[in-house]
Tab-separated table of C-alpha atoms and ligand atoms in Angstrom:
chain	number	residue	atom	x	y	z
A	1	MET	CA	0.000	0.000	0.000
A	2	ALA	CA	1.210	3.495	-0.813
A	3	GLN	CA	2.737	5.531	1.989
A	4	LYS	CA	0.357	8.160	3.341
A	5	THR	CA	1.546	11.346	5.009
A	6	LEU	CA	-0.676	13.672	6.983
A	7	LEU	CA	0.547	17.266	7.372
A	8	LYS	CA	-1.207	19.175	10.136
A	9	GLY	CA	-1.142	22.978	10.312
A	10	ARG	CA	-3.016	25.880	8.725
A	11	VAL	CA	-3.589	24.673	5.158
A	12	LEU	CA	-4.383	27.381	2.590
A	13	SER	CA	-6.427	26.401	-0.443
A	14	PHE	CA	-7.974	28.612	-3.143
A	15	ASN	CA	-11.447	27.887	-4.516
A	16	GLY	CA	-11.665	30.823	-6.934
A	17	SER	CA	-10.058	34.088	-7.946
A	18	PRO	CA	-9.452	36.681	-5.202
A	19	PHE	CA	-9.749	39.345	-7.896
A	20	LYS	CA	-13.513	38.702	-8.141
A	21	GLY	CA	-15.479	39.998	-5.157
A	22	ASP	CA	-14.104	39.888	-1.608
A	23	PRO	CA	-10.504	38.605	-1.858
A	24	THR	CA	-10.878	36.526	1.293
A	25	ASP	CA	-13.842	34.550	-0.127
A	26	ALA	CA	-11.530	32.829	-2.615
A	27	ALA	CA	-9.509	31.159	0.138
A	28	GLU	CA	-10.264	28.310	2.556
A	29	LEU	CA	-8.317	27.127	5.564
A	30	HIS	CA	-8.112	23.472	6.546
A	31	GLU	CA	-6.374	21.788	9.467
A	32	GLY	CA	-4.664	19.052	7.524
A	33	VAL	CA	-3.671	17.709	4.119
A	34	LEU	CA	-3.198	14.043	3.283
A	35	ILE	CA	-0.535	13.129	0.723
A	36	GLU	CA	-0.525	9.806	-1.084
A	37	ASP	CA	1.460	8.734	-4.168
A	38	GLY	CA	2.876	12.225	-4.661
A	39	HIS	CA	-0.589	13.752	-4.832
A	40	ILE	CA	-3.009	15.488	-2.507
A	41	ALA	CA	-5.566	12.886	-1.487
A	42	ALA	CA	-7.678	14.684	1.113
A	43	LEU	CA	-8.203	17.915	3.045
A	44	GLY	CA	-10.157	18.429	6.241
A	45	THR	CA	-10.125	18.862	9.970
A	46	ALA	CA	-7.256	17.296	11.899
A	47	HIS	CA	-9.764	15.094	13.738
A	48	ASP	CA	-11.482	13.769	10.603
A	49	LEU	CA	-8.231	13.124	8.738
A	50	SER	CA	-6.615	11.339	11.692
A	51	LYS	CA	-9.700	9.152	11.986
A	52	ALA	CA	-9.939	8.382	8.272
A	53	TYR	CA	-6.198	7.691	7.854
A	54	PRO	CA	-5.014	6.126	11.124
A	55	ASP	CA	-1.975	4.539	9.418
A	56	ALA	CA	-0.658	7.809	7.947
A	57	GLU	CA	2.666	9.162	9.081
A	58	VAL	CA	1.916	12.490	10.776
A	59	LYS	CA	3.932	15.683	10.460
A	60	GLU	CA	2.840	18.346	12.929
A	61	TYR	CA	3.318	21.958	11.816
A	62	GLY	CA	1.331	23.772	14.527
A	63	THR	CA	0.414	27.300	13.378
A	64	HIS	CA	2.659	27.239	10.291
A	65	LEU	CA	0.940	27.976	6.969
A	66	ILE	CA	0.941	25.024	4.558
A	67	MET	CA	0.309	26.166	0.981
A	68	ALA	CA	1.173	25.338	-2.614
A	69	GLY	CA	4.847	25.657	-3.495
A	70	PHE	CA	5.514	28.922	-5.301
A	71	VAL	CA	5.347	28.972	-9.095
A	72	ASP	CA	7.783	31.368	-10.814
A	73	PRO	CA	6.856	31.697	-14.516
A	74	HIS	CA	9.715	33.905	-15.764
A	75	VAL	CA	13.333	33.317	-14.716
A	76	HIS	CA	16.763	33.094	-16.275
A	77	TYR	CA	18.570	30.394	-14.302
A	78	PRO	CA	21.867	31.192	-16.119
A	79	GLN	CA	21.823	34.647	-14.490
A	80	THR	CA	22.053	33.183	-10.962
A	81	ALA	CA	25.692	34.222	-10.497
A	82	ILE	CA	25.172	37.805	-11.723
A	83	ILE	CA	22.077	38.673	-9.683
A	84	ALA	CA	22.302	42.137	-8.080
A	85	SER	CA	24.772	43.668	-10.545
A	86	TRP	CA	24.990	47.433	-10.138
A	87	GLY	CA	24.019	50.444	-12.087
A	88	LYS	CA	22.786	49.545	-15.596
A	89	ARG	CA	19.543	49.699	-17.491
A	90	LEU	CA	18.224	46.910	-19.702
A	91	ILE	CA	20.393	46.989	-22.833
A	92	ASP	CA	23.621	47.935	-20.985
A	93	TRP	CA	22.834	45.394	-18.302
A	94	LEU	CA	22.480	42.674	-20.944
A	95	ASN	CA	25.741	43.653	-22.646
A	96	SER	CA	27.795	44.288	-19.493
A	97	TYR	CA	26.697	41.483	-17.200
A	98	THR	CA	24.319	39.015	-18.812
A	99	PHE	CA	25.891	38.139	-22.131
A	100	PRO	CA	29.429	37.557	-20.740
A	101	GLU	CA	27.956	35.225	-18.099
A	102	GLU	CA	25.682	33.392	-20.565
A	103	MET	CA	28.731	32.779	-22.766
A	104	LYS	CA	29.967	30.244	-20.180
A	105	PHE	CA	27.043	27.843	-20.587
A	106	GLY	CA	28.527	25.951	-23.533
A	107	ASP	CA	30.485	24.128	-20.827
A	108	PRO	CA	28.218	21.335	-19.534
A	109	ALA	CA	29.996	21.222	-16.155
A	110	TYR	CA	29.435	24.943	-15.545
A	111	ALA	CA	25.820	24.698	-16.719
A	112	ALA	CA	25.218	21.785	-14.318
A	113	GLU	CA	26.850	23.656	-11.434
A	114	ILE	CA	24.637	26.722	-11.905
A	115	ALA	CA	21.472	24.702	-12.587
A	116	ASN	CA	21.964	22.856	-9.296
A	117	ARG	CA	22.879	26.039	-7.442
A	118	TYR	CA	19.758	27.743	-8.812
A	119	LEU	CA	17.453	24.838	-7.900
A	120	ASN	CA	18.937	24.660	-4.386
A	121	LEU	CA	18.455	28.390	-3.841
A	122	THR	CA	14.918	28.476	-5.172
A	123	ALA	CA	13.815	25.392	-3.232
A	124	ALA	CA	15.201	27.005	-0.076
A	125	HIS	CA	12.930	29.962	-0.889
A	126	GLY	CA	9.877	27.729	-1.369
A	127	THR	CA	9.675	27.744	-5.173
A	128	THR	CA	8.855	24.341	-6.607
A	129	THR	CA	8.006	25.095	-10.264
A	130	MET	CA	9.516	27.639	-12.631
A	131	CYS	CA	9.682	28.490	-16.312
A	132	SER	CA	13.257	29.362	-17.256
A	133	PHE	CA	15.113	30.858	-20.163
A	134	CYS	CA	18.381	28.992	-20.719
A	135	THR	CA	21.162	30.226	-23.067
A	136	ILE	CA	21.743	29.614	-26.776
A	137	HIS	CA	23.675	26.456	-25.837
A	138	PRO	CA	21.754	23.166	-25.905
A	139	GLU	CA	24.045	22.141	-23.005
A	140	SER	CA	22.356	24.765	-20.820
A	141	VAL	CA	18.952	23.183	-21.423
A	142	GLU	CA	20.215	19.644	-20.894
A	143	ALA	CA	21.809	20.653	-17.593
A	144	PHE	CA	18.666	22.340	-16.296
A	145	PHE	CA	16.290	19.540	-17.244
A	146	ALA	CA	18.624	16.847	-15.889
A	147	ALA	CA	18.957	18.669	-12.558
A	148	ALA	CA	15.182	19.216	-12.281
A	149	GLN	CA	14.430	15.635	-13.303
A	150	SER	CA	16.719	14.202	-10.628
A	151	ARG	CA	14.813	16.279	-8.040
A	152	GLY	CA	11.387	15.265	-9.377
A	153	GLN	CA	10.436	18.894	-10.045
A	154	ARG	CA	7.844	20.183	-12.485
A	155	VAL	CA	9.692	22.713	-14.650
A	156	VAL	CA	9.487	24.408	-18.017
A	157	ALA	CA	12.488	25.746	-19.942
A	158	GLY	CA	13.836	26.329	-23.409
A	159	LYS	CA	16.903	27.204	-25.422
A	160	THR	CA	17.123	31.007	-25.700
A	161	CYS	CA	17.460	31.760	-29.400
A	162	MET	CA	19.408	34.840	-30.636
A	163	ASP	CA	20.847	35.368	-34.099
A	164	ARG	CA	21.718	39.086	-33.984
A	165	ASN	CA	22.667	41.932	-31.637
A	166	ALA	CA	24.492	39.557	-29.336
A	167	PRO	CA	28.249	38.932	-29.149
A	168	GLU	CA	30.140	36.366	-31.186
A	169	GLY	CA	29.799	33.039	-29.409
A	170	LEU	CA	26.296	33.858	-28.215
A	171	ARG	CA	24.473	33.719	-31.522
A	172	ASP	CA	22.829	30.853	-33.352
A	173	THR	CA	21.100	31.165	-36.741
A	174	ALA	CA	17.495	30.893	-37.844
A	175	GLN	CA	18.201	27.306	-38.897
A	176	THR	CA	20.313	26.126	-35.935
A	177	GLY	CA	17.946	27.891	-33.531
A	178	TYR	CA	15.089	25.908	-35.054
A	179	ASP	CA	16.976	22.590	-35.298
A	180	GLN	CA	18.408	22.672	-31.777
A	181	SER	CA	15.123	23.803	-30.228
A	182	ARG	CA	13.255	21.029	-32.020
A	183	ALA	CA	15.752	18.361	-30.975
A	184	LEU	CA	15.554	19.448	-27.313
A	185	LEU	CA	11.764	19.663	-27.472
A	186	GLU	CA	11.476	16.174	-28.960
A	187	LYS	CA	13.849	14.757	-26.374
A	188	TRP	CA	12.437	16.395	-23.245
A	189	HIS	CA	8.866	17.677	-23.664
A	190	GLY	CA	6.549	15.577	-21.493
A	191	VAL	CA	9.330	13.482	-19.956
A	192	ASP	CA	8.574	13.018	-16.241
A	193	ARG	CA	7.626	16.508	-15.024
A	194	VAL	CA	9.567	18.429	-17.686
A	195	SER	CA	8.018	20.626	-20.396
A	196	TYR	CA	9.651	22.537	-23.222
A	197	ALA	CA	9.007	26.211	-24.020
A	198	ILE	CA	9.960	27.645	-27.414
A	199	THR	CA	12.145	30.624	-26.477
A	200	PRO	CA	13.056	33.519	-28.785
A	201	ARG	CA	14.759	35.925	-26.303
A	202	PHE	CA	13.119	39.119	-27.658
A	203	SER	CA	12.678	40.795	-31.034
A	204	PRO	CA	15.932	42.831	-30.943
A	205	THR	CA	18.080	39.672	-30.790
A	206	SER	CA	16.265	37.706	-33.497
A	207	THR	CA	16.122	38.404	-37.224
A	208	PRO	CA	12.721	38.179	-38.904
A	209	GLU	CA	13.944	34.835	-40.316
A	210	GLN	CA	14.561	33.472	-36.831
A	211	LEU	CA	11.226	34.725	-35.510
A	212	GLU	CA	9.553	33.058	-38.479
A	213	ALA	CA	11.359	29.788	-37.746
A	214	MET	CA	10.283	29.967	-34.092
A	215	GLY	CA	6.701	30.595	-35.207
A	216	ALA	CA	6.880	27.580	-37.511
A	217	LEU	CA	8.183	25.378	-34.681
A	218	TRP	CA	5.358	26.538	-32.415
A	219	ALA	CA	2.797	25.789	-35.123
A	220	GLU	CA	4.247	22.262	-35.373
A	221	HIS	CA	4.111	21.845	-31.564
A	222	PRO	CA	1.088	23.861	-30.441
A	223	ASP	CA	0.937	22.090	-27.084
A	224	CYS	CA	4.226	23.771	-26.065
A	225	LEU	CA	4.447	27.103	-24.325
A	226	MET	CA	6.309	29.965	-26.005
A	227	GLN	CA	8.127	32.534	-23.841
A	228	THR	CA	9.691	35.883	-24.673
A	229	HIS	CA	9.929	39.524	-23.514
A	230	LEU	CA	7.648	42.431	-24.412
A	231	SER	CA	7.716	46.216	-23.844
A	232	GLU	CA	9.974	46.267	-20.806
A	233	GLN	CA	11.768	49.618	-21.256
A	234	THR	CA	11.032	52.638	-23.432
A	235	ASP	CA	14.552	52.595	-25.007
A	236	GLU	CA	14.007	48.959	-25.935
A	237	ILE	CA	10.665	49.795	-27.581
A	238	GLU	CA	12.347	52.535	-29.649
A	239	TRP	CA	14.998	50.039	-30.708
A	240	VAL	CA	12.350	47.518	-31.764
A	241	ARG	CA	10.644	50.251	-33.788
A	242	SER	CA	13.882	50.978	-35.661
A	243	LEU	CA	14.609	47.286	-36.278
A	244	PHE	CA	11.060	46.505	-37.496
A	245	PRO	CA	9.879	49.702	-39.239
A	246	GLU	CA	6.945	47.858	-40.834
A	247	ALA	CA	5.530	46.564	-37.538
A	248	ARG	CA	2.481	48.254	-36.019
A	249	ASP	CA	3.986	47.991	-32.526
A	250	TYR	CA	6.271	45.718	-30.463
A	251	LEU	CA	3.688	42.929	-30.169
A	252	ASP	CA	3.286	42.920	-33.934
A	253	THR	CA	6.924	41.804	-34.300
A	254	TYR	CA	5.775	38.544	-32.692
A	255	GLU	CA	2.257	38.448	-34.086
A	256	GLN	CA	3.325	38.649	-37.743
A	257	PHE	CA	5.541	35.587	-37.282
A	258	GLY	CA	2.994	33.370	-35.520
A	259	LEU	CA	4.358	34.124	-32.055
A	260	LEU	CA	1.160	35.400	-30.458
A	261	GLY	CA	-1.041	32.773	-28.849
A	262	SER	CA	-2.843	31.639	-25.731
A	263	LYS	CA	0.162	29.545	-24.726
A	264	GLY	CA	2.461	32.542	-25.111
A	265	LEU	CA	4.145	34.057	-22.044
A	266	TYR	CA	5.133	37.710	-22.429
A	267	GLY	CA	7.531	38.908	-19.739
A	268	HIS	CA	7.187	42.463	-18.342
A	269	ALA	CA	4.528	43.961	-20.705
A	270	ILE	CA	4.744	47.347	-19.004
A	271	HIS	CA	4.461	49.987	-21.728
A	272	LEU	CA	1.628	48.534	-23.811
A	273	GLU	CA	-0.342	50.381	-26.439
A	274	ASP	CA	-4.104	49.949	-26.685
A	275	ARG	CA	-3.883	47.672	-29.718
A	276	GLU	CA	-1.389	45.453	-27.915
A	277	ARG	CA	-3.576	45.181	-24.835
A	278	ASP	CA	-6.606	44.329	-26.961
A	279	ARG	CA	-4.807	41.634	-28.959
A	280	LEU	CA	-3.182	40.088	-25.897
A	281	ARG	CA	-6.564	39.858	-24.204
A	282	GLU	CA	-8.354	38.506	-27.285
A	283	MET	CA	-5.726	35.767	-27.555
A	284	ASP	CA	-5.790	35.058	-23.790
A	285	ALA	CA	-1.990	35.398	-23.805
A	286	ALA	CA	-0.186	35.478	-20.440
A	287	LEU	CA	1.460	38.622	-19.109
A	288	ILE	CA	4.188	38.012	-16.558
A	289	HIS	CA	4.756	40.729	-13.988
A	290	CYS	CA	8.349	40.881	-12.703
A	291	PRO	CA	8.234	43.604	-10.044
A	292	THR	CA	11.694	43.375	-8.434
A	293	SER	CA	13.232	43.439	-11.910
A	294	ASN	CA	11.102	46.367	-13.014
A	295	THR	CA	12.267	48.532	-10.117
A	296	PHE	CA	15.851	47.186	-10.095
A	297	ILE	CA	16.478	47.836	-13.813
A	298	GLY	CA	14.261	50.912	-13.722
A	299	SER	CA	11.720	49.672	-16.277
A	300	GLY	CA	8.392	51.031	-15.025
A	301	LEU	CA	5.204	50.205	-13.134
A	302	PHE	CA	3.093	47.313	-14.441
A	303	ASP	CA	-0.646	48.022	-14.541
A	304	MET	CA	-1.760	44.997	-12.506
A	305	ASN	CA	-5.188	46.279	-11.597
A	306	GLY	CA	-6.078	47.603	-15.052
A	307	LEU	CA	-4.945	44.448	-16.818
A	308	ILE	CA	-6.627	42.019	-14.410
A	309	GLN	CA	-9.878	43.962	-14.426
A	310	ALA	CA	-9.786	43.977	-18.244
A	311	GLY	CA	-9.578	40.165	-18.125
A	312	HIS	CA	-5.897	39.528	-18.835
A	313	LYS	CA	-4.188	36.390	-17.578
A	314	VAL	CA	-1.355	37.560	-15.315
A	315	GLY	CA	1.443	35.736	-13.511
A	316	LEU	CA	4.019	36.907	-10.975
A	317	ALA	CA	7.722	36.160	-11.403
A	318	THR	CA	11.189	36.935	-10.064
A	319	ASP	CA	12.951	37.391	-13.438
A	320	THR	CA	16.151	36.182	-11.762
A	321	GLY	CA	18.767	37.742	-12.278
A	322	GLY	CA	17.318	41.015	-13.712
A	323	GLY	CA	15.085	40.605	-10.691
A	324	SER	CA	16.932	41.201	-7.440
A	325	SER	CA	15.716	38.175	-5.482
A	326	PHE	CA	15.122	34.419	-5.687
A	327	SER	CA	12.218	34.827	-3.258
A	328	MET	CA	8.594	34.845	-4.359
A	329	LEU	CA	7.770	36.433	-0.979
A	330	ARG	CA	10.064	39.360	-1.823
A	331	THR	CA	8.478	39.424	-5.285
A	332	MET	CA	4.982	39.664	-3.758
A	333	ALA	CA	6.213	42.520	-1.564
A	334	ALA	CA	7.486	44.367	-4.649
A	335	ALA	CA	4.165	43.777	-6.431
A	336	TYR	CA	2.411	45.223	-3.394
A	337	GLU	CA	4.646	48.296	-3.462
A	338	ILE	CA	4.095	48.866	-7.188
A	339	GLY	CA	0.358	48.477	-6.582
A	340	GLN	CA	0.610	51.166	-3.908
A	341	LEU	CA	2.457	53.496	-6.295
A	342	ARG	CA	-0.400	52.971	-8.768
A	343	GLY	CA	-3.019	53.529	-6.058
A	344	ARG	CA	-4.154	49.886	-5.740
A	345	PRO	CA	-2.802	47.862	-2.819
A	346	LEU	CA	-3.042	44.129	-3.455
A	347	HIS	CA	-4.607	42.013	-0.693
A	348	PRO	CA	-2.410	39.227	0.786
A	349	SER	CA	-4.858	36.712	-0.669
A	350	GLN	CA	-4.294	38.228	-4.137
A	351	LEU	CA	-0.510	38.206	-3.698
A	352	LEU	CA	-0.400	34.558	-2.578
A	353	TRP	CA	-2.801	33.581	-5.373
A	354	LEU	CA	-0.683	35.354	-8.016
A	355	GLY	CA	2.455	33.521	-6.852
A	356	THR	CA	0.756	30.111	-7.003
A	357	VAL	CA	-2.577	29.596	-8.835
A	358	GLY	CA	-2.229	32.674	-11.059
A	359	SER	CA	1.260	31.764	-12.187
A	360	ALA	CA	0.315	28.101	-12.675
A	361	ARG	CA	-2.536	29.286	-14.952
A	362	THR	CA	-0.071	31.158	-17.133
A	363	LEU	CA	1.841	27.879	-17.525
A	364	ARG	CA	-1.410	26.003	-18.224
A	365	MET	CA	-0.665	23.826	-15.204
A	366	GLU	CA	-3.368	24.947	-12.808
A	367	ASP	CA	-4.841	21.441	-12.757
A	368	ARG	CA	-1.519	20.011	-11.539
A	369	VAL	CA	0.392	22.542	-9.431
A	370	GLY	CA	-0.131	25.872	-7.660
A	371	ASN	CA	-2.986	24.918	-5.335
A	372	VAL	CA	-3.811	22.576	-2.478
A	373	THR	CA	-6.847	20.692	-3.708
A	374	VAL	CA	-7.568	16.984	-4.060
A	375	GLY	CA	-5.833	15.443	-7.065
A	376	MET	CA	-3.101	18.063	-7.385
A	377	GLU	CA	0.562	17.150	-7.297
A	378	ALA	CA	1.885	17.515	-3.750
A	379	ASP	CA	4.323	20.415	-4.130
A	380	LEU	CA	4.011	22.363	-0.898
A	381	VAL	CA	5.754	25.066	1.075
A	382	VAL	CA	5.405	25.323	4.845
A	383	LEU	CA	5.793	28.905	6.066
A	384	ASN	CA	6.767	29.898	9.579
A	385	LEU	CA	4.857	33.155	10.045
A	386	ALA	CA	7.146	34.237	12.922
A	387	SER	CA	10.540	33.511	11.349
A	388	THR	CA	12.430	36.551	12.651
A	389	PRO	CA	11.989	38.719	15.762
A	390	ALA	CA	10.786	41.643	13.626
A	391	ILE	CA	8.161	39.526	11.862
A	392	ALA	CA	7.176	37.641	15.040
A	393	GLN	CA	6.391	40.782	17.039
A	394	ARG	CA	4.069	42.020	14.263
A	395	GLU	CA	2.468	38.635	13.700
A	396	ALA	CA	1.747	38.315	17.431
A	397	GLY	CA	-0.773	41.161	17.182
A	398	ALA	CA	-2.594	39.777	14.135
A	399	ASP	CA	-6.361	39.393	14.228
A	400	ASP	CA	-6.717	36.943	11.351
A	401	VAL	CA	-4.652	34.808	8.991
A	402	TRP	CA	-4.239	37.627	6.456
A	403	GLU	CA	-2.798	39.963	9.046
A	404	ALA	CA	-0.647	37.078	10.244
A	405	VAL	CA	0.791	36.309	6.809
A	406	PHE	CA	1.281	39.869	5.517
A	407	PRO	CA	4.418	40.614	7.618
A	408	THR	CA	5.989	37.464	6.170
A	409	ILE	CA	5.089	38.594	2.642
A	410	MET	CA	6.621	42.022	3.260
A	411	MET	CA	9.627	41.081	5.402
A	412	GLY	CA	10.106	37.345	4.894
A	413	ASP	CA	12.799	35.429	3.027
A	414	ASP	CA	14.186	31.890	3.054
A	415	ARG	CA	14.152	31.931	6.866
A	416	ALA	CA	10.348	31.808	6.649
A	417	VAL	CA	10.447	28.529	4.716
A	418	ALA	CA	10.201	25.780	7.329
A	419	ASP	CA	9.853	22.882	4.873
A	420	VAL	CA	9.346	22.173	1.190
A	421	TRP	CA	7.602	19.084	-0.199
A	422	ILE	CA	8.165	18.153	-3.827
A	423	ALA	CA	5.921	15.483	-5.371
A	424	GLY	CA	4.966	14.391	-1.860
A	425	ARG	CA	8.532	14.004	-0.615
A	426	LEU	CA	10.111	16.195	2.032
A	427	ARG	CA	13.126	18.051	0.671
A	428	GLU	CA	16.028	17.435	3.077
B	501	LIG	N1	15.035	41.254	-22.326
B	501	LIG	C1	15.763	40.430	-23.097
B	501	LIG	N2	16.536	39.614	-22.370
B	501	LIG	C2	16.310	39.933	-21.083
B	501	LIG	C3	16.816	39.424	-19.853
B	501	LIG	O1	17.647	38.528	-19.792
B	501	LIG	N3	16.316	40.018	-18.733
B	501	LIG	C4	15.404	41.013	-18.774
B	501	LIG	N4	14.963	41.536	-17.628
B	501	LIG	N5	14.923	41.497	-19.913
B	501	LIG	C5	15.369	40.966	-21.059
B	502	LIG	ZN1	13.476	37.883	-18.599
């Protein structure tokens, strides 16, 4: 008989969107969650679960919050070692810090070292699923998938294609970008918990021929996600305009090559024109908000409220290492602060939902990860809501769970992560 594990604590589960009606109505609290065969088998009161599953191994978490592991839908794992690099804006930052570092990923040993370092750091911060850009080197994708596979993690990633405006040694071609992406996709997509995302970096680093080849590959594999960047900085948008004088706007540089779709993930999407917003919504494409990156690189303030109210699908991501943290808690805090600057504070329920269910929706994985409901894969984070003296003294005066969790969202880090469960197994 399969091993059963009963986790007791404050279990947070979402039953709807906290952006519709009262944000607290979308959440439920249970006293326990039963894990069996790597999946969530039951939720309920501690008494009922103990009675129904007397042979389960019990893990007692007291007042800790047990919730879905965080889902981070836009990261660059190869930028782990250059996180928090000083003083540049997007294009200079890419040229000064990012491209020299990404050059190293043709070496499989280095790629494996950073992939493992990245997965250790993110697990310590409670993130169990992510969607990562790799580098132009197939070795970088192999290393990431192999590391994730050995840990049993659900991940998405793809070879970052670039055939112009990048240094020698960090460019492929339209043809090799297509061929190598296809070979990796055919090898890895759907293997264990691994999925492949077709990954043109952004319009400035791909020729029209490469964008067309990426569009063709996506049309041949429509079940794959496609990830890229869109309208992050105003200088970048000007550059796109000069490179694609025929295009109606930035989004059109993707749209005209078959790179706009409901399984498309568009990172940043800050400075959108009306036509772009309309098309993105019509296509149900996913917009990925990367708040620590947007303040760190000085990109701008994402219109979370306007886009969600208009019906856009939005996820929340670190954008490591343009983002300044591996922590989805820190990322929620930054989203809160940007909301404040735009006059709309996000409720803790909305922040936690964005970092789990909302982000899983953008990856089309909301039926597998990102929530604690029966049948879901058992990827969980256990949060200590009093992890530091500063947080504990604020949490002690809380009147409800939302007031109890908000100090951890605003001030918490990896010290708040008591335990992480991946596919029903405790991460040691
Ligand atoms: N646009 C194109 N590439 C990148 C990247 O690596 N990081 C960020 N933040 N924006 C990009
Ligand atoms: Zn990015």
